[in-house]
Amino acid sequence: MLLASALRSASSSSSSSASAARSALSPPASSTAAAAWNRHSTLLPPRTTTTTTPLFARQSPSLLVATRNYDRKRYLKEKKKLKAQQNQEDITFADAAAVFRKYCLGEDKVVSAYVQVPRIEEGQRPVRGEVALPVQVSDEDKSIILVFAKGAQAEEATRLGAHIVGSEDLIQEILAGKVQFDKVLSTKDMFPQVIKIARVLGPKGLMPSPAKGTVSDDISTMMSSLRAVTKFEASSDGFIHLEVGKTSWSDDDIFKNMRALVSTVLSSRPSKTDANKYIEAISIAAKYTPGLKLPLKPFKAAL
């Protein structure tokens, strides 16, 4: 009896509290009380709703949207402009030569050209060759000329200024390493004998050939053309150095020699290399003067 009455009183109190809560949340019936309830509800903070995003949705890369934050046309235009500025495409060779003469302070100095090419890789032969400069820098040729000839042709070579003249006996001395020379010429009858030492002359770039004009019976023509030819070879750092003129020369004469050098370097480059990218830079310098980097655009005809 006591337990049943206790349960009835508890249920009645809970129902009364629930009805009181509902009455507090619902607007009152009278107009005055309803207006007061509306003012009170407006002062309450709005109910916030929270939504949770699943973990896999937040980590999914498909929900990321890639947007481009730059103008591609403007980017390419600025890149081209910067490259032209670095290559000094708006500067002519005459402008560069005028600045270089100011470096020399009015003195007549020998102008040396430096052509930068890629570094020599391990096991690769350095770039070397011979260039015939349109305007000779120096009349004095200090190179030692060796001529393979017999009889009257040998006497003619000696008369024209050849330093070393011989035939079969000279071949044996070369194999023994007893002879030092810089340039080699040969007559047609001696050329079959010279081929036997091609393994010695070839790696040094001294092997004569009919294509180069260093194998002929006309000794005087070969000697005169040989003195006009200058040898060059790239260093381990990839620089080719050659004297191309003097500051007292005209711009056209210096430019002719430099263009001949650039053209010969490109023709001597290794196979499977791009001619437009092989020459990295061209500079000129003189004794006790700073170097001056030249624009590549004037030499594009040779490239």
XYZ file of C-alpha atoms in Angstrom, residues 5-209:
205
model
C 1.093 5.392 -3.034
C 4.754 6.422 -3.320
C 4.873 5.424 -7.004
C 1.656 7.360 -7.757
C 3.021 10.493 -6.048
C 6.326 10.252 -8.011
C 4.568 9.859 -11.359
C 2.262 12.759 -10.581
C 5.211 15.017 -9.649
C 7.119 14.123 -12.843
C 4.072 14.748 -15.008
C 3.519 18.069 -13.302
C 7.148 19.115 -13.894
C 6.930 18.096 -17.583
C 3.713 20.041 -18.016
C 5.370 23.012 -16.332
C 8.302 22.847 -18.740
C 5.952 22.638 -21.729
C 4.012 25.578 -20.471
C 7.245 27.556 -20.060
C 8.302 26.876 -23.640
C 4.859 27.429 -25.201
C 3.427 30.955 -25.505
C 0.827 31.856 -22.863
C -2.843 32.174 -23.741
C -3.417 35.824 -22.637
C -2.310 38.678 -24.912
C -0.270 40.507 -22.252
C 1.583 37.369 -21.232
C 2.119 36.449 -24.932
C 3.758 39.803 -25.645
C 6.047 39.381 -22.643
C 6.937 35.857 -23.782
C 7.827 37.106 -27.294
C 10.116 39.802 -25.840
C 11.787 37.187 -23.715
C 12.292 34.766 -26.644
C 13.967 37.427 -28.786
C 16.599 37.955 -26.116
C 17.575 34.307 -26.176
C 20.631 33.396 -28.291
C 19.841 31.562 -31.513
C 20.143 27.819 -31.482
C 23.332 26.697 -33.209
C 23.509 23.526 -35.223
C 26.760 21.653 -35.686
C 27.362 19.320 -38.542
C 30.201 16.858 -38.529
C 31.955 15.912 -41.720
C 33.051 12.320 -41.951
C 36.765 11.746 -41.642
C 37.074 10.099 -45.051
C 35.362 13.079 -46.689
C 37.805 15.558 -45.154
C 40.804 13.544 -46.311
C 39.563 12.739 -49.783
C 41.796 14.396 -52.442
C 38.869 14.536 -54.860
C 37.313 17.344 -52.807
C 40.365 19.621 -53.343
C 39.910 22.124 -56.146
C 43.109 23.358 -57.889
C 42.923 27.007 -58.898
C 45.554 28.913 -60.975
C 46.635 32.072 -59.199
C 48.611 33.624 -62.094
C 48.137 34.646 -65.690
C 50.035 32.230 -67.914
C 50.272 34.607 -70.878
C 51.724 37.310 -68.685
C 54.113 34.828 -67.088
C 55.479 33.697 -70.483
C 55.779 37.288 -71.643
C 57.761 38.299 -68.563
C 59.940 35.200 -68.854
C 60.776 36.020 -72.474
C 61.527 39.615 -71.530
C 63.848 38.530 -68.716
C 65.697 36.100 -70.986
C 66.181 38.821 -73.615
C 67.547 41.132 -70.921
C 69.993 38.499 -69.689
C 71.181 37.786 -73.238
C 71.520 41.538 -73.903
C 69.577 41.244 -77.140
C 69.121 45.007 -77.330
C 72.903 45.604 -77.390
C 74.892 45.522 -80.637
C 78.486 44.416 -81.071
C 79.519 48.021 -81.800
C 78.124 49.128 -78.419
C 80.038 46.372 -76.628
C 83.268 47.195 -78.491
C 82.945 50.877 -77.580
C 82.605 50.003 -73.891
C 85.566 47.624 -74.083
C 87.803 50.318 -75.594
C 87.048 52.470 -72.551
C 88.305 49.632 -70.380
C 91.606 49.725 -72.290
C 92.048 53.486 -71.581
C 93.057 54.294 -75.152
C 95.876 51.723 -75.327
C 96.303 49.408 -78.325
C 95.910 45.945 -76.807
C 95.388 42.464 -78.185
C 91.759 41.358 -77.893
C 91.230 37.765 -76.761
C 87.948 35.929 -77.216
C 86.638 33.377 -74.706
C 83.926 31.010 -75.890
C 82.277 28.979 -73.141
C 81.036 25.501 -74.040
C 79.817 22.623 -71.813
C 82.383 21.005 -69.541
C 84.228 17.954 -70.792
C 82.760 14.754 -69.414
C 84.909 11.882 -68.249
C 86.182 9.864 -71.191
C 85.230 12.549 -73.715
C 87.776 14.262 -75.932
C 88.082 18.032 -75.670
C 86.761 20.163 -78.481
C 89.635 21.191 -80.744
C 90.071 22.439 -84.255
C 91.662 24.928 -86.612
C 90.170 28.233 -87.699
C 91.240 30.422 -90.595
C 90.789 33.984 -89.358
C 89.794 36.450 -92.097
C 92.129 39.074 -90.607
C 95.446 37.864 -89.221
C 96.229 39.056 -85.725
C 99.992 38.500 -85.835
C 102.359 37.969 -88.723
C 104.722 35.978 -86.536
C 103.834 32.287 -86.444
C 105.675 30.635 -83.575
C 104.314 27.153 -84.283
C 106.728 24.390 -85.399
C 105.849 23.087 -88.879
C 106.701 19.527 -89.878
C 106.580 18.422 -93.535
C 106.738 14.883 -94.871
C 108.444 15.191 -98.276
C 111.265 13.849 -100.429
C 113.727 15.243 -102.942
C 112.930 18.597 -104.518
C 109.718 18.998 -102.517
C 111.687 18.592 -99.293
C 114.139 21.286 -100.403
C 111.250 23.621 -101.285
C 109.649 23.085 -97.865
C 112.934 23.942 -96.158
C 113.295 27.076 -98.269
C 109.749 28.221 -97.421
C 110.411 28.011 -93.688
C 109.452 24.501 -92.573
C 111.182 23.662 -89.312
C 111.304 19.857 -89.682
C 111.425 18.032 -93.041
C 111.852 14.293 -93.563
C 110.401 11.035 -94.820
C 110.499 7.440 -93.448
C 113.245 8.180 -90.935
C 111.141 11.000 -89.503
C 108.241 8.597 -88.939
C 110.413 6.411 -86.734
C 111.511 9.406 -84.673
C 107.880 10.410 -84.147
C 107.003 6.902 -82.938
C 109.894 7.123 -80.484
C 108.653 10.502 -79.209
C 111.825 12.382 -80.102
C 110.205 15.140 -82.201
C 108.036 18.040 -81.003
C 105.887 19.943 -83.537
C 102.626 21.873 -83.832
C 101.513 21.514 -87.474
C 101.952 18.743 -90.036
C 101.948 18.741 -93.843
C 102.497 15.880 -96.249
C 102.965 15.276 -99.943
C 100.792 12.790 -101.789
C 103.513 10.145 -102.185
C 104.327 10.267 -98.455
C 100.740 10.180 -97.248
C 100.419 6.338 -97.283
C 103.402 6.191 -94.925
C 101.965 8.903 -92.682
C 98.755 6.896 -92.243
C 100.754 4.321 -90.295
C 101.232 6.807 -87.437
C 97.630 8.041 -87.446
C 97.164 6.601 -83.952
C 99.835 9.049 -82.751
C 98.852 12.144 -84.748
C 95.083 11.692 -84.659
C 94.404 12.166 -80.913
C 96.548 15.330 -80.992
C 94.617 16.782 -83.931
C 97.752 16.797 -86.111
C 96.843 14.170 -88.692
C 97.029 15.701 -92.212
C 94.206 15.012 -94.660
